[in-house]
Short mmCIF file of C-alpha atoms in Angstrom, two decimals:
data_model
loop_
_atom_site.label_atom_id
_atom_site.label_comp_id
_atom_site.label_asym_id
_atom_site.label_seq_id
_atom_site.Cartn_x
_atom_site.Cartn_y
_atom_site.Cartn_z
CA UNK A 1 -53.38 -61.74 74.13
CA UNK A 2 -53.13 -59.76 70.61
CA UNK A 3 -53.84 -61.98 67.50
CA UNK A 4 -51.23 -62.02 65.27
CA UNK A 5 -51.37 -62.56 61.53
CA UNK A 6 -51.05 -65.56 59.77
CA UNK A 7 -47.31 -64.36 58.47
CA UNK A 8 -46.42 -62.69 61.35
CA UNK A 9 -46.83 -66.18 63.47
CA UNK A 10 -44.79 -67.86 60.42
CA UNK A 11 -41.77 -65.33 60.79
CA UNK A 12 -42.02 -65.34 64.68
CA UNK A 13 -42.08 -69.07 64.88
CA UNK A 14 -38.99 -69.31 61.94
CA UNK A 15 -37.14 -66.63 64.64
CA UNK A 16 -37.77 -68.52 67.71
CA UNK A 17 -36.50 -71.98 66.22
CA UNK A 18 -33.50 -70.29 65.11
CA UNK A 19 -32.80 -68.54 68.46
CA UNK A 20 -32.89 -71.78 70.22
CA UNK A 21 -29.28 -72.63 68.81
CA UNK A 22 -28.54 -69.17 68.70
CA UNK A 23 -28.55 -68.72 72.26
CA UNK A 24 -26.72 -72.05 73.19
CA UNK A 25 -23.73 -70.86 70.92
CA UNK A 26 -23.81 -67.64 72.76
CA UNK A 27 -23.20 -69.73 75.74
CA UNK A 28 -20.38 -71.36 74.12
CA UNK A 29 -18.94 -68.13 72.67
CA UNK A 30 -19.09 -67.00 76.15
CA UNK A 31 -16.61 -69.93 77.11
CA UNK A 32 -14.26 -69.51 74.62
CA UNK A 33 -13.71 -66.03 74.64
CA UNK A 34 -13.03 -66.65 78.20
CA UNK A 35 -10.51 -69.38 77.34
CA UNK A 36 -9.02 -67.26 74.82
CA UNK A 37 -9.75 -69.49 72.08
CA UNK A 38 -10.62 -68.09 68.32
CA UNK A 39 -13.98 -67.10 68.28
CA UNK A 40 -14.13 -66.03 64.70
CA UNK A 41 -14.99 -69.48 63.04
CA UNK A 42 -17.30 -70.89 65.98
CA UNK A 43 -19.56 -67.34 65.57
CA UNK A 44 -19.39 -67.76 61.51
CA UNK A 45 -20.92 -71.41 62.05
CA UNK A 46 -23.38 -70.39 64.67
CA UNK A 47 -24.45 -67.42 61.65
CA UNK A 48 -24.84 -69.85 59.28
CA UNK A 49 -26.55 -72.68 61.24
CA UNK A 50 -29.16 -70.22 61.89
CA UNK A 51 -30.04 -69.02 58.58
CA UNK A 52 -30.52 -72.59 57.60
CA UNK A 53 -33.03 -73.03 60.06
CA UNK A 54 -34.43 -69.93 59.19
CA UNK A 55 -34.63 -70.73 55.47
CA UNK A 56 -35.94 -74.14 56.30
CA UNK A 57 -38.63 -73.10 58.23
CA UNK A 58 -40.27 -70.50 56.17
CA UNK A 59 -39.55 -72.37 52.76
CA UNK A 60 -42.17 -75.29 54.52
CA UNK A 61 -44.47 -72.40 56.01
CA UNK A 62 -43.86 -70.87 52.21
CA UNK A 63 -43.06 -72.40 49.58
CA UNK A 64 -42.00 -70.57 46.37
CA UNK A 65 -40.86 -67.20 48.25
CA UNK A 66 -37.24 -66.04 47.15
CA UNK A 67 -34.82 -65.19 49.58
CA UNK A 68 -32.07 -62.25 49.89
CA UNK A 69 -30.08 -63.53 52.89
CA UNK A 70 -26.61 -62.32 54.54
CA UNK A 71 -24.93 -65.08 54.33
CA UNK A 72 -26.88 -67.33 51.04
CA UNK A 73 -27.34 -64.62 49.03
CA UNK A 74 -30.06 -64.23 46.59
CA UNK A 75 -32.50 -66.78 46.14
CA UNK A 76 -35.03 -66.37 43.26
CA UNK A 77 -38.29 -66.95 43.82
CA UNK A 78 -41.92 -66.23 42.57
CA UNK A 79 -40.76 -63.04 41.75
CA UNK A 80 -43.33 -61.37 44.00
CA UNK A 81 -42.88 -62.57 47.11
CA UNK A 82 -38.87 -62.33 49.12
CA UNK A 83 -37.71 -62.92 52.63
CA UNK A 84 -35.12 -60.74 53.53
CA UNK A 85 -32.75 -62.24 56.05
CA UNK A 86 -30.28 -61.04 59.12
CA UNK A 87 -29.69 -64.19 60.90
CA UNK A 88 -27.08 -62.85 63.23
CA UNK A 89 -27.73 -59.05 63.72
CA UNK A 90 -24.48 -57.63 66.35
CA UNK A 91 -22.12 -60.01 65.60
CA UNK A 92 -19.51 -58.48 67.14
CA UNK A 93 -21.81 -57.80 70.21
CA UNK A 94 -21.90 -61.98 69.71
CA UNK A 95 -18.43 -62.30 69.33
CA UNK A 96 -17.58 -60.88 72.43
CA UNK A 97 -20.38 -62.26 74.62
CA UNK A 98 -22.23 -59.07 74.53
CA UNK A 99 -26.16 -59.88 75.50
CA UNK A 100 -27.01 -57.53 72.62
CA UNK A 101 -27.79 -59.24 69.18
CA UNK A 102 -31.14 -60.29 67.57
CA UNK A 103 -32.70 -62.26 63.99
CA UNK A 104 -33.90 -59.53 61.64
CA UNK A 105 -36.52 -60.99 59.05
CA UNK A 106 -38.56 -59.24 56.50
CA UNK A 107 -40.92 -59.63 53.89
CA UNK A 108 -40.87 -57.84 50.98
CA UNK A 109 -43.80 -57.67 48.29
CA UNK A 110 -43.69 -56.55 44.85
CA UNK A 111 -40.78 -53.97 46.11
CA UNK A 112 -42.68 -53.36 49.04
CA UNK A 113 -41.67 -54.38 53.01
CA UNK A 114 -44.81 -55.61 54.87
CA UNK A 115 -43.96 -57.42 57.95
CA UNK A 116 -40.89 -57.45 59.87
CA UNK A 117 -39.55 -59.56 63.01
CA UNK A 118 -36.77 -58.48 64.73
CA UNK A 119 -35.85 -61.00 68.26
CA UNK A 120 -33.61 -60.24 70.78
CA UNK A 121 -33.04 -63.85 71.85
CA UNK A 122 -31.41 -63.49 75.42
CA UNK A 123 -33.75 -60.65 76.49
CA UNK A 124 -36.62 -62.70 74.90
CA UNK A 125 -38.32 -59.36 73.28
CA UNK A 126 -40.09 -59.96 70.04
CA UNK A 127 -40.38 -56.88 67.90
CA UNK A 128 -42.80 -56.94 64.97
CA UNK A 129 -44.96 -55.16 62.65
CA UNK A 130 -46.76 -55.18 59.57
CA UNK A 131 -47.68 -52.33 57.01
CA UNK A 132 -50.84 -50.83 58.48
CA UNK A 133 -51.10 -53.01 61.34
CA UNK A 134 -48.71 -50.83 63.39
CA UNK A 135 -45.53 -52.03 65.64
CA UNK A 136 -45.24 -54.25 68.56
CA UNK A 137 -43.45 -55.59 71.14
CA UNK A 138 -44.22 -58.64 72.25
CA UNK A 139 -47.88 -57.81 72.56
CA UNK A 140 -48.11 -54.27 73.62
CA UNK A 141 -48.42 -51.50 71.05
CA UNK A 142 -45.30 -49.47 70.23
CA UNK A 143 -45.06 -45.59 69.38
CA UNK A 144 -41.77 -43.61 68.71
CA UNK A 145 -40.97 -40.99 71.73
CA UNK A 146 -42.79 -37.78 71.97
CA UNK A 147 -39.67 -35.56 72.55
CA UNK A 148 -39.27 -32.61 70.51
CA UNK A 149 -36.28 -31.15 70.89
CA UNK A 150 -32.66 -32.48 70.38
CA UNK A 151 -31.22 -31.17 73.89
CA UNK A 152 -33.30 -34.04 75.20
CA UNK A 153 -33.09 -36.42 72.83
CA UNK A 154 -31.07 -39.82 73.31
CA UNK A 155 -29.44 -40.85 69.64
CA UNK A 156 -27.51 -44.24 68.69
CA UNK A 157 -25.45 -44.24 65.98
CA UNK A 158 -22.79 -46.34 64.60
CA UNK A 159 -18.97 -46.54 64.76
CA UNK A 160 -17.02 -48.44 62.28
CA UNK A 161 -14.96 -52.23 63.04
CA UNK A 162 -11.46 -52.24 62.58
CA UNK A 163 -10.34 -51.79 58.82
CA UNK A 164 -13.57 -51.15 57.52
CA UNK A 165 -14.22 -47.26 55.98
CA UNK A 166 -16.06 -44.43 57.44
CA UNK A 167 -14.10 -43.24 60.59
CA UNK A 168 -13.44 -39.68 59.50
CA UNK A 169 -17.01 -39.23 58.28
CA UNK A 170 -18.66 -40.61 61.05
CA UNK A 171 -16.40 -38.83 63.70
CA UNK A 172 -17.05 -35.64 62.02
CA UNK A 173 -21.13 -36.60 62.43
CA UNK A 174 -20.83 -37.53 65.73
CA UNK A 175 -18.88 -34.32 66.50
CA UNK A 176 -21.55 -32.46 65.04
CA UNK A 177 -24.51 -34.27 66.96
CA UNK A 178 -23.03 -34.88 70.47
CA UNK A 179 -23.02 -31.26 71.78
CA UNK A 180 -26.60 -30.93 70.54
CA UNK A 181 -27.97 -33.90 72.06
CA UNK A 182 -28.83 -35.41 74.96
CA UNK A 183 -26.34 -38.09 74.58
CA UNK A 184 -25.20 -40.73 71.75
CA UNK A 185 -25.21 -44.48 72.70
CA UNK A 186 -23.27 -46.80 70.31
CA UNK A 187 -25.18 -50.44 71.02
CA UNK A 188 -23.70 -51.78 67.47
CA UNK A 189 -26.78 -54.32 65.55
CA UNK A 190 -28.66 -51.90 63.43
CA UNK A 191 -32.16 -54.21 63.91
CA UNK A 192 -32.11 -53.58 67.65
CA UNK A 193 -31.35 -49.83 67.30
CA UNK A 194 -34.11 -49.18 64.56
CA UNK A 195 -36.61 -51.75 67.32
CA UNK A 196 -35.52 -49.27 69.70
CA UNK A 197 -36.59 -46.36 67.87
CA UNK A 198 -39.63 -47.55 67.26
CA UNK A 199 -40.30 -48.57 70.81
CA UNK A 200 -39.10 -45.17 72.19
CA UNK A 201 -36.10 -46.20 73.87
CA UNK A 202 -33.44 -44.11 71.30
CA UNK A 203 -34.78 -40.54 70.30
CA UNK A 204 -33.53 -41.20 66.88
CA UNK A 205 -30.85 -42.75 65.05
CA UNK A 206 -28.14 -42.69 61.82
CA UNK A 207 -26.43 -45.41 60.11
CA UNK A 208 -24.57 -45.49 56.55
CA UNK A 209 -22.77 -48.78 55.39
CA UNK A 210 -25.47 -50.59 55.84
CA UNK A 211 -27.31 -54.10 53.82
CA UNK A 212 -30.78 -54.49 53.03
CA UNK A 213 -30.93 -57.29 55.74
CA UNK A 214 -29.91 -54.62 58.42
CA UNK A 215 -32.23 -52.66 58.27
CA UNK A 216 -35.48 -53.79 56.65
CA UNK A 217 -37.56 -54.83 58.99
CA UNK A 218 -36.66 -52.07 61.04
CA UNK A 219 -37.26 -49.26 58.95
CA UNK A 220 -40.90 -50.80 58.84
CA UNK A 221 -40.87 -50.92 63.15
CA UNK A 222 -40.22 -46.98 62.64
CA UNK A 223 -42.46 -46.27 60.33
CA UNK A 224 -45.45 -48.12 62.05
CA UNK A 225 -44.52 -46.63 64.99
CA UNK A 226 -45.26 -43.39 64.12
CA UNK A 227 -41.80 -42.16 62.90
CA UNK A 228 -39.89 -41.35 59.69
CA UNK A 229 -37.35 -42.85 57.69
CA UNK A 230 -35.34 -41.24 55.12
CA UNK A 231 -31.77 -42.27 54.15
CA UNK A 232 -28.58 -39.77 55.09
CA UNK A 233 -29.58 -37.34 52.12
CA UNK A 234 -32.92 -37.12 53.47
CA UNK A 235 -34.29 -39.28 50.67
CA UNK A 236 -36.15 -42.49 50.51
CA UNK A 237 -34.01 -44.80 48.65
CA UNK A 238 -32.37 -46.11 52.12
CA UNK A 239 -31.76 -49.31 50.22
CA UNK A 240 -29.69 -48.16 47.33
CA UNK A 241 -28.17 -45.70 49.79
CA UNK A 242 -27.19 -48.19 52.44
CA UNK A 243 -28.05 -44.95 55.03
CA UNK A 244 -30.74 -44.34 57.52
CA UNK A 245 -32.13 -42.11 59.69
CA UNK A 246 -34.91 -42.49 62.01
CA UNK A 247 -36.70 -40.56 64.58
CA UNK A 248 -40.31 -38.99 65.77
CA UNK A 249 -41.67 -36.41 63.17
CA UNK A 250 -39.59 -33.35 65.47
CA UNK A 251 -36.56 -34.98 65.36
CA UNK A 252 -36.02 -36.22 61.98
CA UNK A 253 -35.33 -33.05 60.11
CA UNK A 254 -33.11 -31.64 62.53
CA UNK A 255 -30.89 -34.95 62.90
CA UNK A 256 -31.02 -35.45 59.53
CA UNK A 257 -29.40 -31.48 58.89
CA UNK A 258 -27.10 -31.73 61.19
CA UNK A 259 -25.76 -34.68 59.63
CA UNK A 260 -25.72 -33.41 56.20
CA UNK A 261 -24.10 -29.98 57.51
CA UNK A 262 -21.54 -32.05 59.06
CA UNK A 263 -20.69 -34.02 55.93
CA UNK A 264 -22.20 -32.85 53.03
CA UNK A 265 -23.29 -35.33 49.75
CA UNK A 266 -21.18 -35.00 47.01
CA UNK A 267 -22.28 -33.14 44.48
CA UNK A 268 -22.46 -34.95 41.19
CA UNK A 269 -21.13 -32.79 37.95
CA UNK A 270 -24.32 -32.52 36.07
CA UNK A 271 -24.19 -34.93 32.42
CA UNK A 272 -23.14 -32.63 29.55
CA UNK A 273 -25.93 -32.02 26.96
CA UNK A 274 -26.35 -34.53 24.12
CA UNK A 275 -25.59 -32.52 20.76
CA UNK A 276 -28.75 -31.83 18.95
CA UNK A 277 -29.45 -34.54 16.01
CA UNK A 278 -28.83 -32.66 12.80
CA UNK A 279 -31.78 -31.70 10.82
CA UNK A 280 -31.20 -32.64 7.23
CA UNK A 281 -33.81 -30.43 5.83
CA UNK A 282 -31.60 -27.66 7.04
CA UNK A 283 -28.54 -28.88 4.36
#
């Protein structure tokens, strides 16, 4: 068995209290989707049970930390130190009794991720990684896949909910990307899809739209793996972006162009010149 770190066995043991509930209201969402109840409310109460427990836990384990959470929002805290907090990650996936959701926890440091958790409660795979420790699952050793070229690749993207914005972008990227590729999977939860990077199983991946809490820890899972992060621009502000893209070091250029040939960032106008201060020795 690997050792894990001292915060590592705090987030994973935060995760796996929370996932306890978790997957009984799955069970129960299962039911009443089946009964063709409303779902909506029962999944919003399952969301936020679980982020109490999550809080809860890793307030005792440590105390002080601030908290940026999905539901709670910001929590201040020592002002170093801040969980950041997915405790429902696919919740449409949830809603519709789709075995594909997971808890998404981070830890952020002076600006800085460190350690991520991301678990897939129902296939009972714990993702995690720390900054320089590498990326896991469970306790074997992760590394992003070694394929080089896109005609092979697999990539997951994402495809907006009903009335939320972004369709005629993101059909105009995955227009762009699907005849190049091997293929484009659509799972929805951007945790699991980043995990999946990072272990391999996706060639690469794009998201825009997104929250901190989506993709954190992820990003981290990538990058520890082996691969590279940049946002949609090819940047590294994926936070203030809300866009991601992730693959091996072969992929991640290419995905990344054909994504910005297919919709191109706008171009801000350049800020006019401030007038020059006049001199008044020159009267």
């Amino acid at each position: 068995m690997m050792a894990r770190s001292a915060i590592i066995t705090v987030m994973t043991k935060a995760a796996e209290k929370a996932a306890i509930r978790l997957v009984r209201d799955f069970g129960e969402v299962e039911k009443l989707q089946v009964s063709r109840k409303g779902v909506a409310d029962f999944v919003s109460q399952a969301d936020l049970k679980a982020e109490e427990t999550l809080r809860a836990e890793l307030e005792k384990a440590r105390p002080g930390y601030g908290f940026l959470l999905e539901e709670g929002g910001e929590v201040k805290g020592d002002g170093v130190n801040r969980w950041i907090i997915d405790p429902l990650d696919g919740t449409v996936n949830f809603l519709h009794g789709i075995p594909h959701f997971s808890i998404s926890l981070a830890l952020e440091r002076e600006g800085e991720i460190i350690a991520g958790v991301i678990l897939d409660p129902v296939k009972h795979e714990l993702f995690h990684a720390e900054k320089g420790g590498g990326a896991f699952l469970n306790d074997f050793r992760l590394r992003v896949s070694a394929r080089r070229d896109l005609p092979t690749a697999v990539v997951g993207c994402w495809l907006p909910v009903a009335g939320s914005s972004g369709h005629e972008k993101i059909l105009k990227q995955v227009a762009a990307v699907m005849p190049q590729t091997g293929g484009i999977r659509c799972f929805g939860g951007a945790a699991l899809n980043l995990a999946y990077v990072a272990a391999g199983r996706l060639d690469g991946y794009w998201e825009e739209g997104l929250k901190p809490w989506d993709m954190a820890a992820g990003m981290l899972m990538v990058k520890e793996a082996g691969g590279y992060v940049s946002d949609i621009t090819g940047g590294t502000r994926m936070m203030a972006t809300s866009s991601v893209v992730a693959a091996n070091d072969q992929l991640h250029h290419k995905l990344g162009q054909l994504l910005r040939k297919a919709t191109p960032p706008a171009v801000k106008a350049a800020p006019k010149p401030e007038a020059a201060a006049e001199d008044p020795t020159k009267a």
